[in-house]
PDB file of C-alpha atoms in Angstrom:
ATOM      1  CA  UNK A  27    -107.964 103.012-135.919  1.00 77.00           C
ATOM      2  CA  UNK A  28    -104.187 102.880-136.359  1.00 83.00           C
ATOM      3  CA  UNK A  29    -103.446 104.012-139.694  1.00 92.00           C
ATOM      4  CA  UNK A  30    -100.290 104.680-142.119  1.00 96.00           C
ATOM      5  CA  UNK A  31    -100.427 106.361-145.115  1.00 96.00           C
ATOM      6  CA  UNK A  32     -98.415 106.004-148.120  1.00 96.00           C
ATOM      7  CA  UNK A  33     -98.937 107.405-151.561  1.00 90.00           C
ATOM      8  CA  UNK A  34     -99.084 104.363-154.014  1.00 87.00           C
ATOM      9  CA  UNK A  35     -97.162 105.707-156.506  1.00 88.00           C
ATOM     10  CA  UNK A  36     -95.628 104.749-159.164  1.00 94.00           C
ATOM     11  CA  UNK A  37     -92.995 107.282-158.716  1.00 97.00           C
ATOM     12  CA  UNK A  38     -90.818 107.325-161.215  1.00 97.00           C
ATOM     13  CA  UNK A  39     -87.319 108.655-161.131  1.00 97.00           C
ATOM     14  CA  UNK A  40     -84.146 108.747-163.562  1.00 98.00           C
ATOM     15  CA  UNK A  41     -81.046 106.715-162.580  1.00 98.00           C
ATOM     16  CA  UNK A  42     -78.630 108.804-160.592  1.00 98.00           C
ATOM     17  CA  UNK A  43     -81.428 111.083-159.599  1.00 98.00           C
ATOM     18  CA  UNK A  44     -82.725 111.402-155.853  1.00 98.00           C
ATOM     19  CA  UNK A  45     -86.280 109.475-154.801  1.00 97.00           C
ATOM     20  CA  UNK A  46     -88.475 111.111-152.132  1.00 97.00           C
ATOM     21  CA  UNK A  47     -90.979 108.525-150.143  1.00 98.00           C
ATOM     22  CA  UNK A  48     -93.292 109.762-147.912  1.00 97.00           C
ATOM     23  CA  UNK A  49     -95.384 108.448-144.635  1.00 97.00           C
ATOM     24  CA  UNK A  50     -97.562 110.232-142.486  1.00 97.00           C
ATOM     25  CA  UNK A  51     -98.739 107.928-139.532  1.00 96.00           C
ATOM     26  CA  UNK A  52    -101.855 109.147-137.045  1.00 94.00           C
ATOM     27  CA  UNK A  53    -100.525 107.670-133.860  1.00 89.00           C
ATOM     28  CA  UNK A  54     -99.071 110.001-131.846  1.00 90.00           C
ATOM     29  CA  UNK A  55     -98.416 107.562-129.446  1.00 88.00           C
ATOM     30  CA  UNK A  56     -95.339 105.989-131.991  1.00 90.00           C
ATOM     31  CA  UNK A  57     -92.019 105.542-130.980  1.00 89.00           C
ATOM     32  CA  UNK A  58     -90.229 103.274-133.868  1.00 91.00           C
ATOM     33  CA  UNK A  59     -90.353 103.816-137.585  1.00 94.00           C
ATOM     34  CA  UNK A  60     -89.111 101.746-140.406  1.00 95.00           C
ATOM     35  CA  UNK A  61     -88.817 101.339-144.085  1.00 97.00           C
ATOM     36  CA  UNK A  62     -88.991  97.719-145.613  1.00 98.00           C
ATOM     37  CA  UNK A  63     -88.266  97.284-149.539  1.00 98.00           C
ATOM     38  CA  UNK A  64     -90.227  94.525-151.134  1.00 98.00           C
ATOM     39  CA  UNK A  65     -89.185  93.395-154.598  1.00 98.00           C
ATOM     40  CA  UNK A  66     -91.996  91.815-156.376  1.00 96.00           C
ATOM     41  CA  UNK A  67     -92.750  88.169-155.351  1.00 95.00           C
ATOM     42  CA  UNK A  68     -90.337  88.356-152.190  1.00 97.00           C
ATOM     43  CA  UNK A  69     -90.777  89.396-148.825  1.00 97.00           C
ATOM     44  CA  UNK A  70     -90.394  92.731-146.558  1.00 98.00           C
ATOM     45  CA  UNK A  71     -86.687  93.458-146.449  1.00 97.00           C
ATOM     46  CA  UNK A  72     -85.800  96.309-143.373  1.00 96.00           C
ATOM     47  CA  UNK A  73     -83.413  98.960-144.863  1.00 96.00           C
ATOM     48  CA  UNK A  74     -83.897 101.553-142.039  1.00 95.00           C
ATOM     49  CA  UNK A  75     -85.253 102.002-138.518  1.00 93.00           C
ATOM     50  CA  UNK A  76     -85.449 105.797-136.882  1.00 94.00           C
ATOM     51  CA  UNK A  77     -86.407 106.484-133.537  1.00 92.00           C
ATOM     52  CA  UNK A  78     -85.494 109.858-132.499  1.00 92.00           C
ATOM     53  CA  UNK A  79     -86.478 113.628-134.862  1.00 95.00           C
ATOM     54  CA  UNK A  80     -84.191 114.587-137.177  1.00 96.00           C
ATOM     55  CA  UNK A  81     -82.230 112.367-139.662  1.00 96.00           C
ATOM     56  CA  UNK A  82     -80.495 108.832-140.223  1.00 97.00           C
ATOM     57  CA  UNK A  83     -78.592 107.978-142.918  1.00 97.00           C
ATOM     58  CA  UNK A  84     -76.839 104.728-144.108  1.00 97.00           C
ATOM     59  CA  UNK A  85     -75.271 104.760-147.225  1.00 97.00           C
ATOM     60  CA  UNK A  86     -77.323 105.727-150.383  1.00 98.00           C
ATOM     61  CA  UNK A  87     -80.257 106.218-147.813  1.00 98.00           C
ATOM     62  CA  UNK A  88     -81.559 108.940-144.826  1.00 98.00           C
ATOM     63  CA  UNK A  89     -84.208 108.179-142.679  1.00 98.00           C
ATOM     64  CA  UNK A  90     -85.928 111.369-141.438  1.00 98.00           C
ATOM     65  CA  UNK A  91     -88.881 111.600-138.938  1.00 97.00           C
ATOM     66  CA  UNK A  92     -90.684 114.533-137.557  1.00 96.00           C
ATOM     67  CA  UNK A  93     -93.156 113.754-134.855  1.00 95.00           C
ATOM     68  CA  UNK A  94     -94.944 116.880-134.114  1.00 95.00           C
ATOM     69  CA  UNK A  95     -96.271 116.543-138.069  1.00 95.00           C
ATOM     70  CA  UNK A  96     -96.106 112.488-137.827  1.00 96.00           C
ATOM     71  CA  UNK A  97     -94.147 112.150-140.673  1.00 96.00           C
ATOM     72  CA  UNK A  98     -91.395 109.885-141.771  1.00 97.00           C
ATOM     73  CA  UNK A  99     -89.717 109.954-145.409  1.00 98.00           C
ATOM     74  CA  UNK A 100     -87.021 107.766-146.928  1.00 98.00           C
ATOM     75  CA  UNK A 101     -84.697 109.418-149.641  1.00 98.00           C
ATOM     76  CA  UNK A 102     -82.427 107.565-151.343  1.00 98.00           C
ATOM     77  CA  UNK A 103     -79.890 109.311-153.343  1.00 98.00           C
ATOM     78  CA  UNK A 104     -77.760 108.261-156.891  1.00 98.00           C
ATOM     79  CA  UNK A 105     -81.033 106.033-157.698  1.00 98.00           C
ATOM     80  CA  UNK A 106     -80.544 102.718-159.181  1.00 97.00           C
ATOM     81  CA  UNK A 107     -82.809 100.909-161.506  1.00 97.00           C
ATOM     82  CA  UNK A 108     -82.040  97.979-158.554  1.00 97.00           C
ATOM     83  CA  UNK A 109     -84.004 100.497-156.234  1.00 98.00           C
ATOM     84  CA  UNK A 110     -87.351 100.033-158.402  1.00 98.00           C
ATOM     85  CA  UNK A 111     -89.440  97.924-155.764  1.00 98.00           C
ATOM     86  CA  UNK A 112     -92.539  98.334-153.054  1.00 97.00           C
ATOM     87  CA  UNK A 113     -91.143  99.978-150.124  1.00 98.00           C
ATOM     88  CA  UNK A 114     -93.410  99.836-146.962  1.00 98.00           C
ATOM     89  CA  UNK A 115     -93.172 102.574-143.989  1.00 97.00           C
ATOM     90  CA  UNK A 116     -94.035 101.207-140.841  1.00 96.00           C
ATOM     91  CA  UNK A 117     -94.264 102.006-137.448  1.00 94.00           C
ATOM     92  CA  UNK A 118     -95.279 100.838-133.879  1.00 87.00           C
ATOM     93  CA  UNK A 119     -95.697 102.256-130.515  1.00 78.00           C
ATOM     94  CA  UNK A 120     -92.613 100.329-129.239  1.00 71.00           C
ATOM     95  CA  UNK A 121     -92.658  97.946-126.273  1.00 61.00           C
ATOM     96  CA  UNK A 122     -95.260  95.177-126.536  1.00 56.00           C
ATOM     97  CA  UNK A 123     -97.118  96.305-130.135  1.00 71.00           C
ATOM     98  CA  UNK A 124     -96.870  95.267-133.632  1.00 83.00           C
ATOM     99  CA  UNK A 125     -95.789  97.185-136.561  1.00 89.00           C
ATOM    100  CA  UNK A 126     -98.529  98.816-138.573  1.00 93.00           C
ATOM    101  CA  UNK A 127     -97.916  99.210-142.123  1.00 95.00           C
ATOM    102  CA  UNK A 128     -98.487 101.346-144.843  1.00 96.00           C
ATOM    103  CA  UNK A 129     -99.756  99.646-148.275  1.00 96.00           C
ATOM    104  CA  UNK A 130     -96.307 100.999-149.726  1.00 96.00           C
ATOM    105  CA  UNK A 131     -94.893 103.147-152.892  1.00 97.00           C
ATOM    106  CA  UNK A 132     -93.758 101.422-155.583  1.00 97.00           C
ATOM    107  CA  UNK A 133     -90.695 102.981-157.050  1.00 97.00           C
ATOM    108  CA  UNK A 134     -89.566 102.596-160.440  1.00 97.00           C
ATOM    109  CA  UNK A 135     -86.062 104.198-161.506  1.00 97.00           C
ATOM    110  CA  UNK A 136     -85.224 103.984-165.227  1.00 96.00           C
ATOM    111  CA  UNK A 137     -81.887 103.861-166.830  1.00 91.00           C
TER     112      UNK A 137
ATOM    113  CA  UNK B   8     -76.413  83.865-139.828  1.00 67.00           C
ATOM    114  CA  UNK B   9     -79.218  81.840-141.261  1.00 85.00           C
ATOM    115  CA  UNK B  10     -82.408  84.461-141.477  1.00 95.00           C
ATOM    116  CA  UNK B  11     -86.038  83.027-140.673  1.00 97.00           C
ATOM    117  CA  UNK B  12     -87.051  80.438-142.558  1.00 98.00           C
ATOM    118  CA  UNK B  13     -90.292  79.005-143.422  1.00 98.00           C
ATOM    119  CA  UNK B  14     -92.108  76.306-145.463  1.00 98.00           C
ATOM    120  CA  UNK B  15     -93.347  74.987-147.925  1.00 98.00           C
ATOM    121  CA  UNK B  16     -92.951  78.545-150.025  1.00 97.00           C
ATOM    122  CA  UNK B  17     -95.938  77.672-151.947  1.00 98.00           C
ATOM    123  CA  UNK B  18     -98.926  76.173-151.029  1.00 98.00           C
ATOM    124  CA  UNK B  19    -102.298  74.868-153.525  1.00 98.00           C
ATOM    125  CA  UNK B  20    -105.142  73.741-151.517  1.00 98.00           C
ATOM    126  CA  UNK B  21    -109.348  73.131-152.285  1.00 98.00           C
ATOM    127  CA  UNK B  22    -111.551  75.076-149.868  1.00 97.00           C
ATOM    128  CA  UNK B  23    -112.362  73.204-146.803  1.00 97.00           C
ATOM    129  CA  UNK B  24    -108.792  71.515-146.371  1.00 98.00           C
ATOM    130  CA  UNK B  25    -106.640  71.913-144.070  1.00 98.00           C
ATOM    131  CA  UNK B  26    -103.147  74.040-144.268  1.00 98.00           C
ATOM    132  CA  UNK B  27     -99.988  74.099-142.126  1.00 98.00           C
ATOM    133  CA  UNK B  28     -97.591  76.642-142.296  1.00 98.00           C
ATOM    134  CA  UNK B  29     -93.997  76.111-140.590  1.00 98.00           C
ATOM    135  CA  UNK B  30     -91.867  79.114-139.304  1.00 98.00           C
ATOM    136  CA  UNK B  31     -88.386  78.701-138.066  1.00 97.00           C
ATOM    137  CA  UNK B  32     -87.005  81.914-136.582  1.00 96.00           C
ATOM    138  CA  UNK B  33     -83.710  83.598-136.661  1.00 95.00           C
ATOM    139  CA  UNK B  34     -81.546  82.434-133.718  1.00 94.00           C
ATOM    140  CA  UNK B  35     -82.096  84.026-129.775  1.00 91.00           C
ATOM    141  CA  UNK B  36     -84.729  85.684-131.361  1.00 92.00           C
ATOM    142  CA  UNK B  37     -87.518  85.664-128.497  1.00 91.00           C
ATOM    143  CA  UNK B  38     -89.873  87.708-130.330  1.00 92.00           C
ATOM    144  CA  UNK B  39     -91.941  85.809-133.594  1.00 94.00           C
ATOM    145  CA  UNK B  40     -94.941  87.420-135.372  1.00 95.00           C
ATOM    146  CA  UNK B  41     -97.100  86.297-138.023  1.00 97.00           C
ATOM    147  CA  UNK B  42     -98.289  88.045-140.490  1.00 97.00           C
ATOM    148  CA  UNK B  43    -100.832  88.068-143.412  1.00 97.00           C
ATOM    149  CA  UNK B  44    -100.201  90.242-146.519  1.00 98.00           C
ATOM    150  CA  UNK B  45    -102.841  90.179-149.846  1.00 97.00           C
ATOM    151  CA  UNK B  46    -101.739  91.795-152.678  1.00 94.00           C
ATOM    152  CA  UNK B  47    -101.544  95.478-152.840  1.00 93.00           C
ATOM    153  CA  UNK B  48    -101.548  95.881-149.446  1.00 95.00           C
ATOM    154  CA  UNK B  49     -98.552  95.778-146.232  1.00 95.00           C
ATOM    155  CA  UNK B  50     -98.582  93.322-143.753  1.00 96.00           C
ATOM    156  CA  UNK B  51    -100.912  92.602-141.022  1.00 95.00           C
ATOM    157  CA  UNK B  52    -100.504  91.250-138.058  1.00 95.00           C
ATOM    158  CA  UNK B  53    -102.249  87.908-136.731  1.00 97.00           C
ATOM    159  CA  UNK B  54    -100.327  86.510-133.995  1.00 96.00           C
ATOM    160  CA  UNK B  55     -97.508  87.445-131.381  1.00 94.00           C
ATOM    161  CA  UNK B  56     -95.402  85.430-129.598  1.00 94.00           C
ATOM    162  CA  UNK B  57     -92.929  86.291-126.912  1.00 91.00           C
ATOM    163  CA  UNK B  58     -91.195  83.264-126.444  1.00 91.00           C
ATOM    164  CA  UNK B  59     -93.963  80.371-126.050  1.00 92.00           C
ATOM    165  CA  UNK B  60     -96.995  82.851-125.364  1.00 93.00           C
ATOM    166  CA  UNK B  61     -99.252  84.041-127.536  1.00 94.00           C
ATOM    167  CA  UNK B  62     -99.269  88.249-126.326  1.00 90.00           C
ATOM    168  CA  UNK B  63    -101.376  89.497-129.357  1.00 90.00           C
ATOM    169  CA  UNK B  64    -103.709  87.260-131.114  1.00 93.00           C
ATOM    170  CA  UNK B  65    -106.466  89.561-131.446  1.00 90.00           C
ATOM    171  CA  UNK B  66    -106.830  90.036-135.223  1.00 92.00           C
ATOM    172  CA  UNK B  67    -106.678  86.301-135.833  1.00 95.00           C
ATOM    173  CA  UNK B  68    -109.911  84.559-136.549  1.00 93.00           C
ATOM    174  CA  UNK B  69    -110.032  81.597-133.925  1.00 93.00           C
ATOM    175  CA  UNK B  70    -112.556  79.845-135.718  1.00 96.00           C
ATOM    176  CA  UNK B  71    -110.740  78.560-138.351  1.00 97.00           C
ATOM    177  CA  UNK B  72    -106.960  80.043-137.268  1.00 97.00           C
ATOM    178  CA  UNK B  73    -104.468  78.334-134.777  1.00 97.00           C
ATOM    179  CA  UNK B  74    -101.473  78.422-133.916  1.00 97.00           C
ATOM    180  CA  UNK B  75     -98.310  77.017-131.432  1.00 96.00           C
ATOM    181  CA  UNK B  76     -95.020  77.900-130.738  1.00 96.00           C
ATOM    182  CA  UNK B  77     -93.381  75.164-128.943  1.00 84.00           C
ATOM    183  CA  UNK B  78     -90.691  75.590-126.746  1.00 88.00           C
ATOM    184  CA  UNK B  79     -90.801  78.807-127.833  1.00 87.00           C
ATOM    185  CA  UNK B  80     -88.502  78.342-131.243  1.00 94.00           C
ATOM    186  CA  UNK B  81     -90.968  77.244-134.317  1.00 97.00           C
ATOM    187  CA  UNK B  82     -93.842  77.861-134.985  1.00 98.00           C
ATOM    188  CA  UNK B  83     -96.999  76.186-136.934  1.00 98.00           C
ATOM    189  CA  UNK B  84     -99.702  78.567-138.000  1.00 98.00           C
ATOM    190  CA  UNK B  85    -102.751  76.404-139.397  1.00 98.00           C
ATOM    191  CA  UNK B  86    -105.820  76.805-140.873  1.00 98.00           C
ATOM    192  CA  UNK B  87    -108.826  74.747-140.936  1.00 97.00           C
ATOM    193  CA  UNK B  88    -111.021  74.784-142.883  1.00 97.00           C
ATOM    194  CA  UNK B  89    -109.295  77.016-145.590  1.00 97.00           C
ATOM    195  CA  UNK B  90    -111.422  79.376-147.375  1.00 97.00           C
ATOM    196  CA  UNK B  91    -111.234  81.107-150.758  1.00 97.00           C
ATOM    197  CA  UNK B  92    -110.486  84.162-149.052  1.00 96.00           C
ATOM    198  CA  UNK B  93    -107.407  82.987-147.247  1.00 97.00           C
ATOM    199  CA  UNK B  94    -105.695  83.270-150.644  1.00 98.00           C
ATOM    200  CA  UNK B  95    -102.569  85.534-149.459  1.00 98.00           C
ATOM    201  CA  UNK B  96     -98.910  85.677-148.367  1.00 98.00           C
ATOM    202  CA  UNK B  97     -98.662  84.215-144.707  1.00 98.00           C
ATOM    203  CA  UNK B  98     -95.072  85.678-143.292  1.00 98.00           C
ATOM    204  CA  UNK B  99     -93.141  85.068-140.103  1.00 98.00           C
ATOM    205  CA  UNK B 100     -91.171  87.525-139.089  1.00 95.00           C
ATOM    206  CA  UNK B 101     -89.082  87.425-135.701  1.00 93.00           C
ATOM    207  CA  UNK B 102     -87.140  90.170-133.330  1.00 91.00           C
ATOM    208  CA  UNK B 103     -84.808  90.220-130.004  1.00 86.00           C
ATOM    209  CA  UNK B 104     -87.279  91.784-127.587  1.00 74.00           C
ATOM    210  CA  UNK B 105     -89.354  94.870-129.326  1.00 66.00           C
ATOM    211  CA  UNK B 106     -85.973  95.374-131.575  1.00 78.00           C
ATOM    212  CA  UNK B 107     -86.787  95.831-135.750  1.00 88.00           C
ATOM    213  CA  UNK B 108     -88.407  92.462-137.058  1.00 92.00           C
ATOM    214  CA  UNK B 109     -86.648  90.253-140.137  1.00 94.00           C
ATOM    215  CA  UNK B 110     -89.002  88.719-142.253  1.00 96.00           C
ATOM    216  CA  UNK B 111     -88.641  85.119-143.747  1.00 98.00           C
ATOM    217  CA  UNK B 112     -89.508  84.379-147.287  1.00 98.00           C
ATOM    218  CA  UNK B 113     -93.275  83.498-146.723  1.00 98.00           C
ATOM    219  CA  UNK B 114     -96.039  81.176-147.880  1.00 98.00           C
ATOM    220  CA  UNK B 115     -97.918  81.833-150.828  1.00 98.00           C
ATOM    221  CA  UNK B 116    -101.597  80.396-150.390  1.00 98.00           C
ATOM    222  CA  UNK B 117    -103.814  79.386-153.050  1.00 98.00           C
ATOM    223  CA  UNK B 118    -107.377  78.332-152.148  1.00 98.00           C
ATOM    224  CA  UNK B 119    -109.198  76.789-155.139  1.00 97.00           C
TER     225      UNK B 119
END
């Protein structure tokens, strides 16, 4: 069984502050990796793909993915209380596979 | 560029009727997935299409589940008969070859 693991949360984090999202996936066989944010009562939204080690970043956010400990985080920096939603790691073994998803951290940043 | 779209948004049936669910993908997208999500929880696959076949339908129930994708642009996910626990989010998503998916704005599914 496929599975991706996400801590539920809430995590809670001050405006202008830095939020840390974890994912461990047990696949070893992975090759894509993505974050969705999900604002309550809307659908997945894709904020960042990774596909190689090391780290991504676009804007406010960096991707970073370690295979050898099957890991993938999302950190998103200067916090906004318009960053308080689910977000949702997921991943898939590329080529001809669906993504499998975590059940996603909610994120709640206060001003 | 117009992202996927799908209809109705909402959707109040009894058990035992029938439900349609429409899914219009982004454009040259060859790739469309459905997917079911209940609350609390991430998506999960049921269906996927590359262009008009059906390549993974393996986690959707065929006894009640169908669906098409026509000329391999929309597609119609139905259910029949509907049962209280179909009560979820049905989403289409779609993607250019194995490329990230977009998600459209989903059906919300009440069984009564």
């Amino acid at each position: 069984q496929k599975e991706v693991e996400q801590n539920s949360g809430p995590l809670s984090v001050p405006e202008g502050a830095i939020a840390s999202l974890n994912c461990t996936y047990s696949d070893r066989g992975s090759q894509s990796f993505f974050w969705y944010r999900q604002y309550s009562g809307k659908s997945p939204e894709l904020i960042m793909s990774i596909y190689s080690n090391g780290d991504k970043e676009d804007g406010r956010f960096t991707a970073q993915l370690n295979k050898a400990s099957q890991y993938v985080s999302l950190l998103i920096r200067d916090s906004q209380p318009s960053d308080s939603a689910t977000y949702l790691c997921a991943v898939n073994e590329g080529a001809g596979t669906a993504l499998i998803f975590g059940k996603g951290t909610t994120l709640s940043v206060s001003s | 560029e117009a992202g996927v779209v799908q209809s109705p948004r909402y959707k109040i049936i009894e058990k035992k009727q029938p439900v349609a669910f429409w899914c219009n993908p982004i454009s040259g997208h060859n790739t469309l997935y459905w997917y079911l999500q209940n609350l609390g929880q991430g998506p999960e696959l049921l269906i996927r299409y590359e262009n008009e076949e059906a390549v993974d339908d393996s986690q959707l129930p065929k006894d009640r589940f169908s669906a098409e994708r026509l000329k391999g642009v929309d597609s119609t996910l139905k259910i029949q008969p509907a049962e209280l626990g179909d009560s979820a989010v049905y989403l289409c998503a779609s993607s250019l070859d194995w490329g990230a998916q977009y998600f459209g704005p989903g059906t919300r599914l009440t069984v009564l």
